[in-house]
Coordinates of C-alpha atoms in Angstrom, one line a residue:
M784 CA 28.5 -6.9 -9.5
A785 CA 29.7 -6.0 -6.0
S786 CA 27.4 -4.4 -3.5
S787 CA 26.5 -4.9 0.2
L788 CA 23.5 -5.4 2.5
L789 CA 22.3 -3.3 5.4
R790 CA 23.6 -4.4 8.8
L791 CA 22.4 -3.4 12.2
R792 CA 25.0 -4.0 14.8
K793 CA 25.0 -4.7 18.6
V794 CA 24.2 -1.6 20.5
P795 CA 23.4 -0.4 24.0
S796 CA 20.2 1.0 25.3
L797 CA 17.3 0.5 22.9
G798 CA 19.7 -0.9 20.3
V799 CA 19.2 1.7 17.7
S800 CA 22.5 3.7 17.4
R801 CA 25.1 2.4 15.0
L802 CA 28.8 2.7 14.1
L803 CA 29.9 4.6 11.1
Q804 CA 30.9 2.0 8.6
A805 CA 30.2 2.6 4.9
D806 CA 30.4 4.7 1.8
K807 CA 27.9 5.8 -0.8
T808 CA 28.4 2.9 -3.1
C809 CA 27.5 0.2 -0.5
L810 CA 24.3 -1.5 0.6
S811 CA 24.2 -3.0 4.0
R812 CA 22.7 -5.9 5.9
F813 CA 20.5 -5.7 9.0
H814 CA 22.0 -7.9 11.7
L815 CA 19.3 -8.7 14.3
E816 CA 20.9 -8.4 17.8
P817 CA 19.2 -9.7 20.9
Q818 CA 18.5 -6.4 22.5
L819 CA 16.5 -5.0 19.7
L820 CA 14.7 -8.4 19.2
R821 CA 13.5 -8.1 22.7
L822 CA 12.3 -4.6 22.1
G823 CA 10.4 -5.9 19.0
V824 CA 8.6 -8.5 21.0
F825 CA 7.7 -5.8 23.6
F826 CA 6.1 -3.5 21.3
T827 CA 4.3 -6.0 19.0
R828 CA 2.8 -8.1 21.8
N829 CA 2.5 -6.1 24.9
Y830 CA 2.0 -2.5 23.8
G831 CA -1.5 -2.5 25.3
K832 CA 0.0 -2.6 28.8
I833 CA 2.4 0.3 28.5
L834 CA 0.6 3.0 30.4
G835 CA -1.9 1.2 32.5
S836 CA -5.6 1.6 32.5
S837 CA -6.3 4.9 34.2
N838 CA -9.4 6.8 33.4
Y839 CA -9.1 10.3 31.9
D840 CA -11.4 13.1 31.3
F841 CA -11.9 12.9 27.5
T842 CA -13.7 16.3 27.3
G843 CA -10.8 18.1 28.9
S844 CA -13.0 19.5 31.8
G845 CA -10.7 20.2 34.7
A846 CA -7.8 20.6 32.3
T847 CA -7.5 23.3 29.7
S848 CA -10.7 23.1 27.7
S849 CA -14.4 21.9 27.7
F850 CA -14.2 21.1 24.0
D851 CA -15.1 17.5 23.3
F852 CA -12.0 16.3 21.2
T853 CA -13.5 12.9 20.6
D854 CA -16.6 14.2 18.8
L855 CA -16.0 13.2 15.2
T856 CA -19.5 13.3 14.0
C857 CA -19.1 16.2 11.5
P858 CA -15.8 15.5 9.7
H859 CA -16.9 17.6 6.7
T860 CA -16.3 20.7 8.7
W861 CA -12.6 19.9 9.0
Y862 CA -12.1 21.2 5.5
P863 CA -13.3 24.8 5.3
I864 CA -11.7 25.4 1.8
A865 CA -13.7 22.7 0.2
R866 CA -16.8 23.7 2.0
R867 CA -16.6 27.2 0.5
K868 CA -17.2 25.5 -2.9
K869 CA -20.3 23.9 -4.4
R870 CA -18.5 21.0 -6.0
K871 CA -19.9 19.1 -8.9
V872 CA -19.2 15.4 -8.0
I873 CA -19.3 12.8 -10.7
L874 CA -19.2 9.1 -9.7
H875 CA -17.9 6.9 -12.5
V876 CA -18.8 3.3 -11.5
G877 CA -18.6 0.0 -13.1
P878 CA -16.6 -3.3 -13.3
T879 CA -12.9 -3.6 -14.1
N880 CA -12.0 -2.7 -17.7
S881 CA -15.1 -0.6 -18.3
G882 CA -13.5 2.8 -19.2
K883 CA -14.6 4.6 -16.1
T884 CA -11.1 5.9 -15.1
Y885 CA -10.3 6.6 -18.7
N886 CA -13.2 9.0 -19.1
A887 CA -12.4 10.7 -15.8
L888 CA -8.8 11.2 -16.8
K889 CA -9.9 12.7 -20.2
Q890 CA -11.7 15.4 -18.2
L891 CA -8.6 15.9 -16.0
E892 CA -6.6 16.5 -19.2
R893 CA -9.0 19.1 -20.4
S894 CA -9.0 21.0 -17.2
S895 CA -7.0 24.2 -16.4
S896 CA -5.7 22.7 -13.2
G897 CA -6.2 19.4 -11.5
V898 CA -5.0 16.5 -9.4
Y899 CA -5.2 12.8 -9.7
C900 CA -5.3 10.8 -6.4
G901 CA -4.6 7.1 -6.6
P902 CA -4.2 4.2 -4.2
L903 CA -0.7 3.3 -5.4
R904 CA 2.4 4.9 -6.5
L905 CA 2.3 2.8 -9.7
L906 CA -1.0 4.5 -10.6
A907 CA 0.4 8.0 -9.9
W908 CA 3.4 7.3 -12.0
E909 CA 1.2 6.1 -14.9
V910 CA -1.1 9.1 -14.8
A911 CA 1.8 11.6 -14.6
K912 CA 3.4 9.9 -17.6
R913 CA 0.1 10.0 -19.4
L914 CA -0.5 13.7 -18.8
N915 CA 3.0 14.7 -19.7
K916 CA 2.9 12.7 -22.8
A917 CA -0.4 14.5 -23.7
N918 CA 1.5 17.9 -23.3
V919 CA -0.3 18.6 -20.0
P920 CA 2.5 19.4 -17.6
C921 CA 2.1 17.2 -14.5
D922 CA 4.0 16.9 -11.3
L923 CA 4.5 13.5 -9.5
V924 CA 4.1 13.6 -5.7
T925 CA 4.1 10.4 -3.7
G926 CA 5.4 9.6 -0.3
Q927 CA 8.8 8.8 -1.8
E928 CA 9.0 10.9 -4.9
K929 CA 8.6 14.5 -5.8
E930 CA 9.2 15.2 -9.5
L931 CA 8.2 18.8 -10.4
V932 CA 7.6 19.7 -14.1
E933 CA 8.1 23.3 -15.2
G934 CA 4.8 25.1 -15.7
A935 CA 2.7 22.3 -14.2
N936 CA -0.9 23.0 -13.1
H937 CA -1.6 19.3 -12.6
K938 CA -0.4 16.7 -10.1
A939 CA -0.6 13.0 -9.8
V940 CA -0.4 11.9 -6.3
T941 CA -1.0 8.9 -3.9
V942 CA -4.1 9.6 -2.0
E943 CA -2.3 10.2 1.3
M944 CA -0.5 13.1 -0.3
A945 CA -3.7 14.8 -1.5
D946 CA -3.5 18.6 -0.8
V947 CA -6.7 19.9 0.9
T948 CA -5.3 23.4 1.1
S949 CA -5.1 24.1 -2.7
V950 CA -7.9 24.8 -5.1
Y951 CA -8.3 22.9 -8.5
D952 CA -10.5 23.0 -11.5
C953 CA -10.7 19.2 -11.6
A954 CA -9.8 16.3 -9.3
V955 CA -10.0 12.5 -9.7
I956 CA -10.0 10.0 -6.9
D957 CA -9.4 6.5 -8.2
E958 CA -10.7 3.3 -6.5
I959 CA -13.0 5.4 -4.2
Q960 CA -14.5 2.1 -2.8
M961 CA -11.4 2.0 -0.7
V962 CA -13.1 4.4 1.7
G963 CA -14.2 1.2 3.3
C964 CA -10.7 -0.2 3.8
K965 CA -10.0 -0.8 7.5
Q966 CA -6.4 0.5 7.3
R967 CA -6.4 3.2 4.6
G968 CA -10.0 4.1 4.3
F969 CA -9.6 7.4 6.2
S970 CA -7.2 8.7 3.6
F971 CA -9.8 8.3 0.8
T972 CA -12.4 9.9 3.2
R973 CA -10.1 12.9 3.7
A974 CA -9.7 13.4 -0.1
L975 CA -13.4 12.9 -0.7
L976 CA -14.3 15.6 1.9
G977 CA -11.4 17.8 1.7
I978 CA -10.3 18.3 -2.0
A979 CA -11.4 21.7 -3.2
A980 CA -12.2 21.3 -6.8
N981 CA -15.0 22.6 -9.1
E982 CA -15.3 19.0 -10.4
L983 CA -14.6 16.0 -8.4
H984 CA -14.6 12.7 -10.4
L985 CA -14.8 9.5 -8.3
C986 CA -14.0 6.2 -9.9
G987 CA -14.8 2.8 -8.4
D988 CA -17.2 0.0 -7.7
P989 CA -21.1 0.7 -7.7
A990 CA -21.1 -0.7 -4.2
V991 CA -19.9 2.7 -2.9
V992 CA -22.6 4.9 -4.4
P993 CA -25.2 5.0 -1.6
L994 CA -22.5 5.7 1.0
V995 CA -20.9 8.6 -1.0
E996 CA -24.3 10.1 -1.8
D997 CA -25.2 9.9 1.9
I998 CA -21.9 11.4 3.0
L999 CA -22.2 14.4 0.6
K1000 CA -25.8 15.3 1.6
V1001 CA -24.3 17.5 4.3
T1002 CA -21.7 19.2 2.0
G1003 CA -24.0 20.9 -0.4
D1004 CA -22.3 19.3 -3.4
D1005 CA -24.2 18.2 -6.6
V1006 CA -23.8 14.5 -7.2
E1007 CA -24.1 12.7 -10.6
V1008 CA -23.7 9.0 -11.1
I1009 CA -22.5 7.5 -14.4
T1010 CA -22.6 3.7 -14.7
Y1011 CA -20.3 1.8 -17.1
E1012 CA -20.4 -1.8 -18.5
R1013 CA -17.4 -3.9 -19.2
L1014 CA -15.9 -3.1 -22.6
S1015 CA -14.6 -6.7 -23.3
P1016 CA -16.2 -10.1 -22.4
L1017 CA -15.1 -12.0 -19.3
V1018 CA -15.8 -15.7 -19.7
P1019 CA -15.9 -18.0 -16.5
L1020 CA -14.7 -21.4 -17.7
K1021 CA -16.5 -24.6 -16.6
V1022 CA -13.4 -26.7 -16.2
P1023 CA -10.3 -26.1 -14.1
V1024 CA -6.7 -26.2 -15.2
R1025 CA -5.8 -29.8 -14.6
S1026 CA -2.0 -29.8 -15.2
V1027 CA 1.0 -27.7 -16.0
S1028 CA 0.7 -28.7 -19.7
D1029 CA -2.6 -26.7 -19.8
I1030 CA -0.7 -23.4 -19.0
K1031 CA -0.6 -21.1 -22.1
T1032 CA 0.8 -17.9 -23.1
G1033 CA -1.0 -14.9 -21.4
D1034 CA -2.1 -16.9 -18.4
C1035 CA -1.8 -15.4 -14.9
L1036 CA -1.8 -17.9 -12.0
V1037 CA -2.9 -16.1 -8.8
T1038 CA -2.0 -17.3 -5.4
F1039 CA -1.7 -15.7 -1.9
S1040 CA 1.3 -17.2 -0.5
R1041 CA 4.8 -15.6 -1.3
K1042 CA 6.3 -19.0 -1.0
D1043 CA 3.8 -20.6 -3.4
I1044 CA 4.4 -17.8 -6.0
Y1045 CA 8.0 -19.1 -6.4
K1046 CA 7.0 -22.8 -6.2
H1047 CA 4.4 -22.4 -9.0
K1048 CA 6.9 -20.4 -11.0
N1049 CA 9.4 -23.2 -10.8
T1050 CA 6.8 -25.8 -11.7
I1051 CA 5.8 -23.9 -14.8
E1052 CA 9.3 -23.3 -15.9
K1053 CA 10.5 -26.8 -15.3
A1054 CA 8.0 -28.0 -17.9
G1055 CA 10.1 -26.1 -20.5
K1056 CA 7.4 -24.3 -22.4
H1057 CA 7.1 -20.9 -20.6
L1058 CA 9.1 -18.4 -18.5
C1059 CA 7.3 -16.5 -15.7
S1060 CA 7.2 -13.0 -14.4
V1061 CA 6.1 -12.5 -10.9
V1062 CA 4.1 -9.7 -9.1
Y1063 CA 3.3 -9.5 -5.4
G1064 CA 2.8 -6.7 -2.9
S1065 CA 6.2 -6.7 -1.2
L1066 CA 8.2 -6.4 -4.4
P1067 CA 9.4 -2.8 -4.8
P1068 CA 7.1 -0.8 -7.1
E1069 CA 9.9 -0.4 -9.6
T1070 CA 10.4 -4.2 -9.7
R1071 CA 6.7 -4.8 -10.1
T1072 CA 6.6 -2.3 -13.0
A1073 CA 9.6 -4.0 -14.7
Q1074 CA 8.1 -7.5 -14.2
A1075 CA 4.7 -6.3 -15.7
T1076 CA 6.5 -4.7 -18.6
R1077 CA 8.5 -7.9 -19.4
F1078 CA 5.2 -9.9 -19.3
N1079 CA 3.5 -7.5 -21.5
D1080 CA 6.2 -7.6 -24.1
A1081 CA 5.2 -10.1 -26.8
T1082 CA 8.7 -10.2 -28.1
N1083 CA 10.4 -12.1 -25.1
D1084 CA 9.8 -15.5 -23.6
F1085 CA 8.4 -14.4 -20.3
D1086 CA 4.8 -15.1 -21.3
V1087 CA 3.2 -16.3 -18.1
L1088 CA 2.5 -14.3 -14.9
V1089 CA 2.4 -15.7 -11.5
A1090 CA 1.0 -13.2 -9.0
S1091 CA -0.8 -12.3 -5.8
D1092 CA -3.8 -10.0 -5.5
A1093 CA -1.4 -7.1 -6.0
I1094 CA -2.6 -7.3 -9.8
G1095 CA -6.0 -6.2 -8.7
M1096 CA -5.2 -2.6 -9.3
G1097 CA -2.4 -0.5 -10.5
L1098 CA -0.9 -2.4 -13.4
N1099 CA -2.0 -2.6 -17.0
L1100 CA -1.5 -6.3 -17.9
N1101 CA -2.1 -8.2 -21.1
I1102 CA -3.7 -11.2 -19.5
S1103 CA -5.6 -13.8 -21.4
R1104 CA -6.8 -16.0 -18.5
I1105 CA -6.8 -15.6 -14.7
I1106 CA -6.3 -19.0 -12.9
F1107 CA -6.9 -18.9 -9.2
S1108 CA -4.8 -21.5 -7.4
T1109 CA -7.0 -21.0 -4.4
L1110 CA -10.0 -18.9 -3.4
E1111 CA -8.6 -18.6 0.2
K1112 CA -6.2 -16.1 1.7
F1113 CA -4.7 -15.3 5.0
D1114 CA -5.6 -11.7 5.8
G1115 CA -3.3 -11.1 8.7
T1116 CA -5.7 -12.6 11.2
E1117 CA -7.2 -15.7 9.7
T1118 CA -7.5 -17.8 6.6
R1119 CA -10.7 -17.0 4.9
D1120 CA -12.5 -17.2 1.5
L1121 CA -12.1 -14.3 -0.9
T1122 CA -14.9 -11.9 -0.9
V1123 CA -17.1 -11.3 -3.9
S1124 CA -15.4 -7.9 -4.5
E1125 CA -11.9 -9.4 -4.3
I1126 CA -12.8 -12.2 -6.8
K1127 CA -14.3 -9.8 -9.3
Q1128 CA -11.5 -7.2 -9.0
I1129 CA -8.8 -10.0 -9.7
A1130 CA -10.8 -11.8 -12.3
G1131 CA -11.5 -8.6 -14.1
R1132 CA -7.8 -8.1 -15.0
A1133 CA -8.2 -10.8 -17.8
G1134 CA -9.0 -9.6 -21.3
R1135 CA -8.1 -5.9 -21.4
F1136 CA -9.9 -3.7 -24.0
R1137 CA -7.9 -3.4 -27.2
S1138 CA -5.1 -5.6 -25.9
Q1139 CA -3.5 -8.7 -27.4
F1140 CA -6.3 -10.7 -25.5
P1141 CA -9.6 -8.7 -25.9
V1142 CA -11.6 -11.7 -24.4
G1143 CA -10.8 -12.6 -20.9
E1144 CA -11.2 -16.0 -19.3
V1145 CA -11.1 -17.0 -15.7
T1146 CA -10.9 -20.4 -13.9
C1147 CA -9.3 -22.3 -11.0
L1148 CA -6.8 -25.0 -10.4
Y1149 CA -9.4 -27.0 -8.4
K1150 CA -12.9 -28.0 -9.5
E1151 CA -14.2 -27.5 -6.0
D1152 CA -13.5 -23.8 -6.2
L1153 CA -15.5 -23.3 -9.5
P1154 CA -19.0 -22.8 -7.9
L1155 CA -17.7 -20.0 -5.6
L1156 CA -16.0 -18.4 -8.5
H1157 CA -19.0 -18.5 -10.8
S1158 CA -21.5 -17.3 -8.1
S1159 CA -19.2 -14.4 -7.2
L1160 CA -18.9 -13.1 -10.7
K1161 CA -22.7 -13.1 -11.0
S1162 CA -23.2 -11.3 -7.8
P1163 CA -23.1 -7.6 -7.1
S1164 CA -20.4 -6.5 -4.7
P1165 CA -21.9 -6.0 -1.1
I1166 CA -22.8 -2.4 -0.4
I1167 CA -20.1 -0.5 1.4
E1168 CA -21.8 0.9 4.5
R1169 CA -19.2 3.0 6.3
A1170 CA -16.1 5.0 5.4
G1171 CA -12.9 5.1 7.4
L1172 CA -12.1 8.1 9.6
F1173 CA -9.2 9.2 11.7
P1174 CA -8.7 12.4 13.7
T1175 CA -6.6 15.2 12.3
Y1176 CA -3.2 16.0 13.8
D1177 CA -4.8 19.3 15.0
L1178 CA -7.3 17.3 17.1
L1179 CA -4.7 15.1 18.5
S1180 CA -2.5 18.1 19.3
R1181 CA -5.3 19.9 21.2
Y1182 CA -6.1 16.8 23.1
S1183 CA -2.4 16.4 24.0
Q1184 CA -2.5 20.0 25.3
A1185 CA -5.4 19.2 27.5
H1186 CA -3.7 16.0 28.7
P1187 CA 0.1 16.8 28.7
K1188 CA 1.1 13.8 30.6
L1189 CA -0.2 11.3 28.0
G1190 CA 2.0 9.9 25.3
L1191 CA 0.8 9.4 21.7
Y1192 CA 0.0 5.8 22.2
K1193 CA -2.5 6.6 25.0
I1194 CA -4.0 9.5 23.0
L1195 CA -4.6 7.2 20.0
E1196 CA -6.1 4.5 22.3
H1197 CA -8.5 7.1 23.8
F1198 CA -9.6 8.2 20.4
V1199 CA -10.2 4.7 19.2
E1200 CA -12.1 3.7 22.2
N1201 CA -14.2 6.9 22.8
A1202 CA -14.6 8.6 19.4
K1203 CA -18.2 9.7 18.7
L1204 CA -19.1 8.9 15.1
S1205 CA -22.1 9.2 12.8
S1206 CA -23.5 6.0 11.2
N1207 CA -21.5 6.6 8.0
Y1208 CA -18.1 6.2 9.6
F1209 CA -15.8 3.9 11.5
I1210 CA -12.5 4.5 13.1
S1211 CA -9.7 3.1 10.9
N1212 CA -7.6 0.2 12.3
V1213 CA -4.7 1.9 13.9
E1214 CA -3.1 -1.1 15.5
D1215 CA 0.2 -0.7 13.6
M1216 CA 0.2 3.0 14.4
M1217 CA -0.2 2.2 18.0
K1218 CA 2.7 -0.2 17.9
A1219 CA 4.9 2.5 16.4
A1220 CA 3.6 5.0 18.9
A1221 CA 4.6 2.6 21.8
L1222 CA 8.1 2.7 20.5
V1223 CA 8.5 6.5 19.9
D1224 CA 6.8 7.3 23.2
E1225 CA 10.0 6.0 24.9
L1226 CA 12.0 8.7 23.2
P1227 CA 12.4 12.4 24.0
L1228 CA 10.4 13.7 21.0
K1229 CA 7.8 16.4 20.6
L1230 CA 4.2 15.2 19.6
Q1231 CA 4.7 16.5 16.1
D1232 CA 7.7 14.4 15.6
K1233 CA 6.1 11.3 17.1
Y1234 CA 3.1 11.7 14.8
L1235 CA 5.3 12.0 11.8
F1236 CA 7.2 8.7 12.5
V1237 CA 3.9 7.0 13.4
V1238 CA 2.2 7.9 10.1
S1239 CA 5.3 7.0 8.1
P1240 CA 5.1 4.0 5.7
V1241 CA 6.9 1.6 8.1
D1242 CA 6.0 -2.1 7.9
I1243 CA 6.2 -2.4 11.8
N1244 CA 5.5 -6.1 11.7
D1245 CA 8.5 -6.8 9.5
E1246 CA 11.6 -7.5 11.7
I1247 CA 14.1 -5.6 9.5
S1248 CA 11.8 -2.8 8.7
G1249 CA 10.8 -2.3 12.3
R1250 CA 14.5 -2.2 13.4
G1251 CA 15.2 0.4 10.8
F1252 CA 12.3 2.5 12.0
A1253 CA 13.5 2.1 15.7
Q1254 CA 17.0 3.2 14.6
F1255 CA 15.9 6.2 12.7
A1256 CA 13.7 7.4 15.5
Q1257 CA 16.3 6.8 18.2
N1258 CA 19.1 8.7 16.2
Y1259 CA 16.8 11.6 15.4
S1260 CA 15.8 11.9 19.0
K1261 CA 19.5 12.2 20.0
T1262 CA 21.1 14.4 17.4
R1263 CA 18.3 15.5 15.0
V1264 CA 20.5 14.4 12.2
V1265 CA 20.3 10.8 10.8
R1266 CA 23.1 9.9 8.5
L1267 CA 22.4 6.8 6.4
R1268 CA 26.0 5.8 6.6
E1269 CA 25.7 5.5 10.4
I1270 CA 24.0 2.2 9.9
L1271 CA 25.9 0.8 6.9
S1272 CA 28.7 -1.6 7.0
D1273 CA 30.8 -2.9 4.1
D1274 CA 29.6 -6.4 3.3
T1275 CA 29.9 -7.5 -0.3
V1276 CA 27.1 -9.8 -1.5
K1277 CA 25.8 -11.4 -4.6
V1278 CA 22.4 -11.9 -6.0
P1279 CA 20.0 -13.6 -3.4
R1280 CA 20.1 -17.3 -3.8
T1281 CA 16.8 -18.3 -2.1
P1282 CA 13.4 -16.7 -1.6
T1283 CA 14.4 -16.2 2.1
E1284 CA 17.4 -14.1 1.1
L1285 CA 15.2 -12.2 -1.3
K1286 CA 12.7 -11.4 1.3
E1287 CA 15.5 -9.9 3.4
L1288 CA 16.5 -7.7 0.5
E1289 CA 12.9 -6.6 0.0
S1290 CA 12.8 -5.6 3.6
I1291 CA 16.0 -3.6 3.2
H1292 CA 14.4 -1.8 0.4
K1293 CA 11.5 -0.9 2.7
V1294 CA 14.0 0.7 5.1
L1295 CA 15.7 2.7 2.4
D1296 CA 12.2 3.8 1.2
L1297 CA 11.4 4.9 4.8
Y1298 CA 14.5 7.0 4.9
V1299 CA 13.6 8.7 1.6
W1300 CA 10.1 9.3 2.9
L1301 CA 11.4 11.0 6.1
S1302 CA 14.0 12.9 4.1
L1303 CA 11.2 14.5 2.1
R1304 CA 9.6 15.8 5.3
L1305 CA 12.8 16.4 7.5
E1306 CA 15.3 17.3 4.8
D1307 CA 17.8 18.7 7.1
S1308 CA 17.6 15.8 9.5
F1309 CA 17.7 13.1 6.8
P1310 CA 20.3 14.5 4.4
D1311 CA 21.3 11.4 2.6
R1312 CA 18.3 11.0 0.3
E1313 CA 20.4 10.5 -2.9
V1314 CA 22.4 7.8 -1.2
A1315 CA 19.3 6.0 -0.2
A1316 CA 17.8 6.4 -3.6
S1317 CA 20.9 5.0 -5.2
Q1318 CA 20.9 2.1 -2.9
K1319 CA 17.3 1.4 -3.6
S1320 CA 18.3 1.2 -7.3
I1321 CA 20.9 -1.4 -6.4
C1322 CA 18.4 -3.4 -4.5
N1323 CA 16.1 -3.3 -7.5
V1324 CA 18.9 -4.7 -9.8
L1325 CA 19.7 -7.5 -7.3
I1326 CA 16.0 -8.5 -7.1
E1327 CA 15.6 -8.4 -10.8
Q1328 CA 18.6 -10.6 -11.2
F1329 CA 17.2 -13.1 -8.8
L1330 CA 13.8 -13.1 -10.5
E1331 CA 15.5 -13.8 -13.8
A1332 CA 17.4 -16.9 -12.4
N1333 CA 15.9 -20.3 -12.1
R1334 CA 17.3 -21.5 -8.8
F1335 CA 14.1 -22.1 -6.9
I1336 CA 12.8 -24.6 -4.3
S1337 CA 11.1 -27.8 -5.4
P1338 CA 8.1 -27.5 -7.6
I1339 CA 4.5 -27.9 -6.7
P1340 CA 2.7 -30.6 -8.7
F1341 CA -0.5 -29.6 -10.3
S1342 CA -3.2 -32.0 -9.0
S1343 CA -6.8 -32.6 -9.5
K1344 CA -7.3 -33.1 -5.7
K1345 CA -7.3 -30.0 -3.6
L1346 CA -5.6 -29.7 -0.3
R1347 CA -7.3 -27.1 1.9
S1348 CA -4.1 -26.1 3.7
R1349 CA -4.0 -23.2 6.1
R1350 CA -0.8 -21.2 5.0
K1351 CA 0.3 -17.9 6.3
F1352 CA 2.4 -15.5 4.2

C-alpha cells in the first residue's frame, strides 16, 4: 500500500509556514528543521522568562475595574442554569467491576433526555453505541467527532465537551474521582458544578465521597450515596510469574515503558505459544479499540495482552490475570511507586463479570513487588481532598480588558500565582497550557483565538505535535485559513519497521487529530477536515500493520532477580 508521511520543511521566521505539496490521498512526514527546533527549546525551557517579573494590580484598580478577577472561592456561582435547579445527585461508588456505571447508565436509558460524560473518547463511543442499540437515539460529541442521530435527546460526550447551558432529565459523570487529577481535574469540577440535570449520577471511587458532599453543600442539591461491592472475585497470587513459559491465555502483562511493551511482546511471541495485542496511551483510540477487540476475540491467536496503565479505564477486556512487570512508573517528573489507587484500578481489570474469565487473578514478575501489591489491594484508596479548578474564559477575558498589555501567558501565570481558593480546590497544573501560550503570544491573534489554541489537545512536549501546533497557529494568524495540503509533501512510505518509526507515525496522528479538533471549532478556517480524517485512517492502518508484524527489537528475558532500573518513557 502506498501512502506518505507528514513533512515540515525549512521555513523563514518562526518556521511554521509551508509549501503547497500534496493531494488528498497522501500522508506526509514532519521534517524537523533547525529554526523550529530552536523555537521548541525556547518555549519548553525558558517560557518563564518571556515577560519579565513586573508586578501588576491583580484587582484591576487603577485600570478599568475594582473587581477581583482572581477570587475563585465560589465557583458554583459560575453556573447559574444549574443553580436554578435542585438536583438529585446520586454517587455510585465501589471498586472496578462492581456494576456502578452499569446501574447509572440504565437510569440514563430510561430518562427522557440525558448526557453521559466520560474521561475518554473510547468510553463516549461505547456509551453512544450502547444507547443507540437500545433504541435510545444518542449523539456522540467528543473533541474530534460529532455524530448526530436524528431525534436524539441524549448525548455521549467527553467530559471537556459537557454542555453547561442545556437542561437534561438525567446526566452521568464517569470516573468522578478524576476531579483530583492535577491536569484534567478542572473539567470534572466544571461538569459536577455546571451540568443542569434533574438527576446527576456520579460514578467512581469511594475516596471522592467526602469531597463531593462538601462541595455540594453550597449548591442546595440532594446527595445520596450508593455503595457497590465487586461482582466477581479478584485473587492476589502469592507467587510471581517466573518465566515466559508461565504466560497463559488471557494474561495481561502491564508495564510503563513504551519500549518495554514491545520488548515483552517479542519475548512472549518468540516462545511460540502466544501472540500479543498491545494497548498504551499514545496509540490512536481507534487502534486501541481494534487491539482490544482482537484480544477479546476467542477465535483468533492473539490471546495475550501487553499494556500500559491505559487499560485502567475505557476498555472492556476479557483478562484472566494481571501481571505487573513493575510497580514503578515515570510520571513525567520522577520515577515513583504506583499509588494504591493506581494499583487497584489496574488490578481490577482482571476477571470481568460474566466474561470468559469470571475470576480475576493478579501477580507480579518479581517476588519483591508482591508485598506492595497485596497491601495495596487490601487498603482503601486515600481520600481525595481537593478538586481541580481553572478560571473560565470570561474571567480571563475580563482580566485581559483590565490589563490589555498582558499576553495570555502572563495572565495564566498571574491566575496560578494569585488565585484565591476555598479549601476544597486547587488550581490545575497548566504548565503545558503556558508553554502553548508562550508560543501563541508571539503571534498577532485575539485573546479568544489564543485561548482556543491553548486549550486544544496538543501534546506540546512531543516534537512533531508541537511543530504541527506551531504551524497551524502561525498560518491561521497570517491568512485565517489553514489548508492541510500546505504542510504535505509526497513521500511514499511503507509500514513502520521499528518502534521509533511507529512513534513518529503516532505523533503524526496527533497532528491530524489536532487539525480535526480545530476544524470543528473554526470550520471556515480549517476546511480540510475530511482530508485529515482520511489520513488518520491511513495512519491507523499502517500502525495496525506494524502491530501485526513480528519485527521487533531483542527480547527481554524473564528473570527472578529484579533490576530496579529508572526508565523514562
